[in-house]
Coordinates of C-alpha atoms and ligand atoms in Angstrom, one line a residue:
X1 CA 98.3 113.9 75.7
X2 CA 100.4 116.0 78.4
X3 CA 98.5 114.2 81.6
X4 CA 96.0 111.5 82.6
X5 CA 93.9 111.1 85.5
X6 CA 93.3 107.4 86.5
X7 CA 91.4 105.8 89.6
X8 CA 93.9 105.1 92.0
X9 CA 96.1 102.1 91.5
X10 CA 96.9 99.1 93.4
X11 CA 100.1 97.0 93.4
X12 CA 98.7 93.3 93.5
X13 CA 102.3 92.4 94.4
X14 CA 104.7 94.1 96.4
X15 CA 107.9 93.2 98.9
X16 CA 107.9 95.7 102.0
X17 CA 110.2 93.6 104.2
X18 CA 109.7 94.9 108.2
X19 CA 111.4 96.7 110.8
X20 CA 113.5 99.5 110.0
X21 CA 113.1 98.8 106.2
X22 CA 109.6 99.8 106.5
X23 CA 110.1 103.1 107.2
X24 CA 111.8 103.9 103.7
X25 CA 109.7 102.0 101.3
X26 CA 106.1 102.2 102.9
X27 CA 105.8 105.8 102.0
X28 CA 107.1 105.3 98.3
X29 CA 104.0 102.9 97.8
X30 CA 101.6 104.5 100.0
X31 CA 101.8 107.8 97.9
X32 CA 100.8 106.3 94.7
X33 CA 98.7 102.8 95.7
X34 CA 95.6 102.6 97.9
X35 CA 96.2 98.9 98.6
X36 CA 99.0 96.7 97.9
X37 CA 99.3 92.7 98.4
X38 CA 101.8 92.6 100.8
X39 CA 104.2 89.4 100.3
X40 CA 105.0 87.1 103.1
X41 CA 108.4 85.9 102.3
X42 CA 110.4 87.9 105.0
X43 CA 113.5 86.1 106.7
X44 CA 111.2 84.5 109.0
X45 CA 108.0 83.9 106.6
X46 CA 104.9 84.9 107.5
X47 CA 102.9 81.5 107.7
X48 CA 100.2 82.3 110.3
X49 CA 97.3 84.6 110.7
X50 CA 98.3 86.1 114.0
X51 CA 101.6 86.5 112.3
X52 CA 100.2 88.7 109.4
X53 CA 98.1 90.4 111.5
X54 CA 100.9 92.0 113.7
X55 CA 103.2 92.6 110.2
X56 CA 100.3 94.6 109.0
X57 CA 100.3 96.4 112.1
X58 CA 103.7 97.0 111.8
X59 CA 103.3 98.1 107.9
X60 CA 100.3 100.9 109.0
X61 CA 102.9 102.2 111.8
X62 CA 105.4 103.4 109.0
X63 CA 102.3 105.0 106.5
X64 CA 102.6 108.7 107.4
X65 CA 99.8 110.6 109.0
X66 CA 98.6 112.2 105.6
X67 CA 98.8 109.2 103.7
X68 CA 95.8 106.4 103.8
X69 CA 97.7 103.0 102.8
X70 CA 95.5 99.3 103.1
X71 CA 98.0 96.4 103.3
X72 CA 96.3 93.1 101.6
X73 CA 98.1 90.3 103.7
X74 CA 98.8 87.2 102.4
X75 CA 100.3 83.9 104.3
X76 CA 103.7 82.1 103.0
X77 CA 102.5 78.4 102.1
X78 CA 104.7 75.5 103.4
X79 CA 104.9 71.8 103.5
X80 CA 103.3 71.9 106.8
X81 CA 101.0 74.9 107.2
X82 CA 97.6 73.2 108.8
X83 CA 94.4 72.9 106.8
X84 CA 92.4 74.4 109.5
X85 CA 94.3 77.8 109.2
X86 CA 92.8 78.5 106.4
X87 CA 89.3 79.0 108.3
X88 CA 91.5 81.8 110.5
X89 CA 93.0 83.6 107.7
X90 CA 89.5 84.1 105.4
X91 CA 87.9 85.2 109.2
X92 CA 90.6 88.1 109.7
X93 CA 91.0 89.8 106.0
X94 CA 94.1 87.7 105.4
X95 CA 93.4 87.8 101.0
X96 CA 95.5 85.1 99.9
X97 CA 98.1 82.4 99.9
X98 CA 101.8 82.5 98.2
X99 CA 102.9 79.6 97.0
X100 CA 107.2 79.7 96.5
X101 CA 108.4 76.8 95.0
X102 CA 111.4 75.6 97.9
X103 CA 114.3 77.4 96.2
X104 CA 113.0 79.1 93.8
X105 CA 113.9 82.9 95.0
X106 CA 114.8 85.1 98.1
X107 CA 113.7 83.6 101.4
X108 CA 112.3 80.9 99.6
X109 CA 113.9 78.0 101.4
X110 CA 111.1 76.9 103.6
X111 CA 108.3 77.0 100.5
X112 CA 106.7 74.2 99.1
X113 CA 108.9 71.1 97.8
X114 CA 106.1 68.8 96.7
X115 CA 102.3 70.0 95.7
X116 CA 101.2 67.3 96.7
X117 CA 101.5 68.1 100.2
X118 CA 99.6 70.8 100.4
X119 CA 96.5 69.2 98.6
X120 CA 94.5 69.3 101.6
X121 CA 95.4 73.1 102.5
X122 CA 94.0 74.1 98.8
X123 CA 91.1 72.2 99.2
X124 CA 90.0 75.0 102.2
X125 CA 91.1 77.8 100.2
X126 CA 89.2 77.0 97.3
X127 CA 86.4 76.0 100.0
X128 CA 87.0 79.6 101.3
X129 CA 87.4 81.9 98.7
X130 CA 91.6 82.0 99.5
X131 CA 93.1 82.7 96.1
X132 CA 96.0 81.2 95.7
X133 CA 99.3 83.6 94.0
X134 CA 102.1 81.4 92.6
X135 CA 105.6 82.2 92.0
X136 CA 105.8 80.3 88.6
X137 CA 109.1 78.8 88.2
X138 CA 110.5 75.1 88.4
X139 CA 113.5 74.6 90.8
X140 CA 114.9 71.9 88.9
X141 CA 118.1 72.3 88.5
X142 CA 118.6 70.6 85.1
X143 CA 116.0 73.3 83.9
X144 CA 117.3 76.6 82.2
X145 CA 117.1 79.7 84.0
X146 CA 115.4 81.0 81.2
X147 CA 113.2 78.1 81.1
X148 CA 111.7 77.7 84.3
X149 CA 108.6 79.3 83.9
X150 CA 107.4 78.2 80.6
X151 CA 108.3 74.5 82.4
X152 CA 106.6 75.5 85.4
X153 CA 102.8 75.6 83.8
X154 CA 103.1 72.1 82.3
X155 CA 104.5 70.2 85.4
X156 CA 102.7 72.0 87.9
X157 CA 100.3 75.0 87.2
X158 CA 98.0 72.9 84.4
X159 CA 97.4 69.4 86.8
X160 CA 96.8 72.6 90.0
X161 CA 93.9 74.2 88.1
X162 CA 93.0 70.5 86.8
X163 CA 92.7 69.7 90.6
X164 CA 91.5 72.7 92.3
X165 CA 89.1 74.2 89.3
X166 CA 87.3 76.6 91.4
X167 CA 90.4 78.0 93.3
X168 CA 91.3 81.6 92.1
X169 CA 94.7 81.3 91.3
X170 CA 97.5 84.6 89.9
X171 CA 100.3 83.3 88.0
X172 CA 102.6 86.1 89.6
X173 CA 104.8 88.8 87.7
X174 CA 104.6 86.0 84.0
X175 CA 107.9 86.8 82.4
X176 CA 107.4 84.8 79.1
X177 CA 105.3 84.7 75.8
X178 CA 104.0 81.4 76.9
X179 CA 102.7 82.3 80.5
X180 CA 100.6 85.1 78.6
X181 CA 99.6 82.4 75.9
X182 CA 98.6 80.3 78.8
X183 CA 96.8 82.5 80.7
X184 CA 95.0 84.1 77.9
X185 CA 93.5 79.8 77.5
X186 CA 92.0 80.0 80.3
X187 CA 88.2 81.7 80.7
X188 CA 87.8 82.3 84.2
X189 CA 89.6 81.7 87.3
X190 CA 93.3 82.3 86.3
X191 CA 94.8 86.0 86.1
X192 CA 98.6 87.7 86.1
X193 CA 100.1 90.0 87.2
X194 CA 102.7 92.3 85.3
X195 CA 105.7 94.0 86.4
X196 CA 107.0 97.8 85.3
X197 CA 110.7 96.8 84.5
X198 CA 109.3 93.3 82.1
X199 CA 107.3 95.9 80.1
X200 CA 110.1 97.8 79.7
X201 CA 113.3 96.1 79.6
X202 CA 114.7 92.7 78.2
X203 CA 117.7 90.7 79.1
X204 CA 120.0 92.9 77.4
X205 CA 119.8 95.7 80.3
X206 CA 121.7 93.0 82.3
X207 CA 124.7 93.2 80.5
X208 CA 125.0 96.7 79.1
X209 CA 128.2 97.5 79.3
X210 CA 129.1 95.5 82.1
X211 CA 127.0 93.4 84.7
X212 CA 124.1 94.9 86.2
X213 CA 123.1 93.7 89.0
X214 CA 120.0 96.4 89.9
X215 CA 118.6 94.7 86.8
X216 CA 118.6 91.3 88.1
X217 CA 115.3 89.9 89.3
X218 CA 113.8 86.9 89.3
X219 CA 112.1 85.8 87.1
X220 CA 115.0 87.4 85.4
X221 CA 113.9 89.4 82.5
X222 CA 113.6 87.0 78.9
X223 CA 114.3 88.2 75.5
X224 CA 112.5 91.2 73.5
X225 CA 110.1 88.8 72.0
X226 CA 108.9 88.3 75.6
X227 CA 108.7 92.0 76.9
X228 CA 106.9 92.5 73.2
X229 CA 104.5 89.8 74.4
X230 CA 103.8 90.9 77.6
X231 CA 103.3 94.2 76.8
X232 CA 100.9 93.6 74.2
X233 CA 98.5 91.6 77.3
X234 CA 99.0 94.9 79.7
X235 CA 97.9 97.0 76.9
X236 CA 94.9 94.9 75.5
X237 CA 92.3 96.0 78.3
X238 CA 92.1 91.8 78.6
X239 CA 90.5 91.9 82.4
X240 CA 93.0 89.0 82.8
X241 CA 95.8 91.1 83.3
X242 CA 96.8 93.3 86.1
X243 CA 99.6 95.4 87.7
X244 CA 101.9 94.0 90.2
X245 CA 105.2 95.7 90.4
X246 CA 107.0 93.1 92.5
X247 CA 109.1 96.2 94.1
X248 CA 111.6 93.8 95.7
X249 CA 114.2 96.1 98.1
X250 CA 118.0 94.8 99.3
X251 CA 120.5 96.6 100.4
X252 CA 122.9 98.6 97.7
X253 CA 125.4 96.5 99.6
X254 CA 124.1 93.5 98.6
X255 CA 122.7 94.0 94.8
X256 CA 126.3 95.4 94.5
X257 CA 127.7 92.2 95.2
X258 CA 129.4 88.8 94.1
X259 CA 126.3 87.5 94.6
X260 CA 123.6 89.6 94.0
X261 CA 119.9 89.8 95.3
X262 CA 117.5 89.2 93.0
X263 CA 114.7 92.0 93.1
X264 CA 114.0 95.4 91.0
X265 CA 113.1 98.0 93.5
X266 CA 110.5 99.9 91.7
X267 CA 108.1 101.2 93.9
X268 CA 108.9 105.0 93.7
X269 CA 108.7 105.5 90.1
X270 CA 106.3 102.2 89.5
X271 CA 103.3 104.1 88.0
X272 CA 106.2 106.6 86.1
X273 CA 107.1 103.3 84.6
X274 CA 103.5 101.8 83.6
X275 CA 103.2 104.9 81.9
X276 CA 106.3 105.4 79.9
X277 CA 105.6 101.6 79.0
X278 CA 102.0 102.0 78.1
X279 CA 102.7 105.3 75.9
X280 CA 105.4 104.2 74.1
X281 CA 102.8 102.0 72.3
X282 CA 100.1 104.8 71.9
X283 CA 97.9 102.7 74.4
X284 CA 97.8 105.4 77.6
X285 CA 93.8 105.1 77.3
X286 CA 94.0 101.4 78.6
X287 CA 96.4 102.0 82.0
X288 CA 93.3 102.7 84.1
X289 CA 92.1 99.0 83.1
X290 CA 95.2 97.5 84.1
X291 CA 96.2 99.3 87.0
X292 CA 92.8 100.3 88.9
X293 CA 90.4 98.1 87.3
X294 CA 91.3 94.5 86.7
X295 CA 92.7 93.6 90.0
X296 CA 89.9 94.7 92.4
X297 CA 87.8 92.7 89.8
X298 CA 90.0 89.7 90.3
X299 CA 90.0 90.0 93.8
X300 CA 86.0 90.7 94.6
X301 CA 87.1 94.2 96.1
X302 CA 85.7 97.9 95.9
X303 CA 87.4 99.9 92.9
X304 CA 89.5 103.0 94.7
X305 CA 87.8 106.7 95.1
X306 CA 90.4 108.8 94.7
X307 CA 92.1 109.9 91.5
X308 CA 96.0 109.8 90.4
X309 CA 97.1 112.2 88.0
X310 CA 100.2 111.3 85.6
X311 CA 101.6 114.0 83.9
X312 CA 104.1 114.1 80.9
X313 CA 106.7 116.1 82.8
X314 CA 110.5 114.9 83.2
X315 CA 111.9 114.2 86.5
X316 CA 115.7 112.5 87.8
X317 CA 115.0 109.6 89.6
X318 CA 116.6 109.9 93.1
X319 CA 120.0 107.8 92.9
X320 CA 119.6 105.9 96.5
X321 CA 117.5 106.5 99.5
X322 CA 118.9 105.7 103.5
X323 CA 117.9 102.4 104.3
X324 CA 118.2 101.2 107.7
X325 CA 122.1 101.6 107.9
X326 CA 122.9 101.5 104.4
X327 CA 121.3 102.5 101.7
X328 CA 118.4 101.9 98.4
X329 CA 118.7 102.1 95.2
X330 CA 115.6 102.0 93.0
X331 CA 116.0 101.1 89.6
X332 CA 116.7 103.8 87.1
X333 CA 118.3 105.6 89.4
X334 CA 119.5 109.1 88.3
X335 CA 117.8 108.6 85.4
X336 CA 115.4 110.8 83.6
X337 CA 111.6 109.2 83.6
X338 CA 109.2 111.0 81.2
X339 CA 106.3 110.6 83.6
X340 CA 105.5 112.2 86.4
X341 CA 102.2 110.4 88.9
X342 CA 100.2 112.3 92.0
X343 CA 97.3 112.1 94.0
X344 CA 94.6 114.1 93.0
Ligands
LIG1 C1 111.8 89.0 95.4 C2 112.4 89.4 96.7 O1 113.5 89.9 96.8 O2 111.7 89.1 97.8 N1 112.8 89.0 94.4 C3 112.6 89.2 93.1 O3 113.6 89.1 92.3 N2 111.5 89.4 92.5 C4 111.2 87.6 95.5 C5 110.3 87.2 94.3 O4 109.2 87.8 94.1 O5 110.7 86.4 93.6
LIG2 ZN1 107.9 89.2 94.4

């Protein structure tokens, strides 16, 4: 097969960050993806509807002219975000709620230390049709790295849906053999999302030939079993399972660093990715599903009209872009993808 036309994707979980920043990575989405779940965890979270609103605002400001781009906002849960917002956000488009564990990733600090305190919040958003997107990993400290998400759905994602059964809920960008397991238990109400780099890499590219640090995301990559795992759910057509590239941008400066950012930025070559990932197992035929189908299923919304082509043509991946005043570089930079993606 030398190309593929697909119903234009959506990225169910993407990091745009604001001001200057937008200007850069807005367009690298918006040529690809109709919509995209924007996520909430800037330096200042976004934890209010009037908040999102003027962040989308700010997001459509930086699509250019010939480009049509839908931000899907989402509001940043903490322990004291009021019950009655949740009314607001349904009201004005606002799609869902983040939940960060406190500590558990970048700008993360003001997230949720104890479930319990937001009880009454979820008991509006399941009242309202909120879902509710989870960054799955434990924070406690006496818990492996590696471990955290596996740990995560028996302490706190299995007594959630107990709870809350008729909240929507995505276990965001599942790293592990038994977040796939677990999601694949559960009938209705429960999906994931999938990023391009855990298809395609496992925690080897870390430490290939020296520390990597455009590698390191969180939740960092797991061992091949894992990748071999997750892949196999992308590639199964199971509705369950949807794409969500977690594009996560920081300054060169500071992925190049002592201590590095965690995030993959992946949004220019994202759909190259999907594909390489998806062809490399023979299973091309079943990328529409996961990236144009599944997710507007999940999420009760219109499937896309226009059509993206991917074609089986080589192209370098641009080694950094400017970014506000310093600069971006996306992962696999001045590398050779196999797959090429455009609007049709
Ligand atoms: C994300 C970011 O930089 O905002 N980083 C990442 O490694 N994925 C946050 C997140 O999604 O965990
Ligand atoms: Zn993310």
């Amino acid at each position: 097969m030398d190309h593929l036309d697909i119903t234009q994707p959506d990225d169910w979980h993407l990091h745009v960050r604001d001001g200057d920043f937008l200007k850069t990575v807005v367009p690298h989405t918006a040529q690809h993806f109709a919509r995209a779940v924007i996520m909430p965890n800037l330096k200042e979270p976004i934890t209010t509807t009037q908040m999102a609103l003027a962040y989308k605002e700010r997001i459509l400001k930086s699509v250019p002219s010939h480009m049509t781009f839908e931000p899907l906002m989402t509001l940043y849960l903490t322990d004291h975000i009021k019950p009655s917002e949740m009314a607001v956000a349904k009201a004005n488009g606002i799609v869902a709620l983040k939940l960060y564990p406190a500590g558990a990733t970048t700008n993360s600090d003001l997230g949720v230390t104890k479930l319990s305190h937001i009880y009454p919040v979820l008991e509006e958003m399941q009242k309202h049709g909120l879902l509710l997107l989870v960054h799955g990993e434990v924070t406690d400290p006496a818990i492996d790295v590696f471990d955290r998400e596996a740990v995560f759905i028996d302490r706190q994602l299995a007594p959630l849906r107990r709870d809350f059964p008729g909240l929507k809920i995505v276990f965001e960008h599942i790293t592990t053999q038994e977040a796939r397991d677990y999601v694949k238990s559960v009938d209705s109400g429960l999906a994931a999302t999938l990023t391009a780099h855990h298809l395609l890499l496992n925690r080897n590219a870390i430490f290939k030939g020296g520390l990597r640090p455009h590698y390191y995301c969180l939740p960092v990559l797991k061992r091949e079993t894992h990748r071999l795992a997750l892949l196999e759910a992308a590639t199964s057509g199971d509705a369950r399972f949807f794409l969500g590239t977690d594009s996560a941008p920081h300054l060169a400066s500071l992925k190049e660093h002592a201590s590095a950012c965690a995030g993959c930025y992946t949004a220019p070559v994202a759909m190259s990715l999907y594909a390489s990932a998806f062809d490399a197992v023979g299973q091309l035929d079943q990328l529409e599903r996961f990236a144009s189908l599944n997710g507007p299923a999940f999420y009760g919304l219109p499937n896309n009209s226009a059509q993206l082509r991917l074609t089986k043509s080589t192209h370098q991946v641009q080694a950094a872009y400017p970014y506000g005043l310093g600069e971006l570089k996306p992962l696999f930079a001045g590398e050779t993808l196999e797959w090429s993606a455009q609007l049709i």
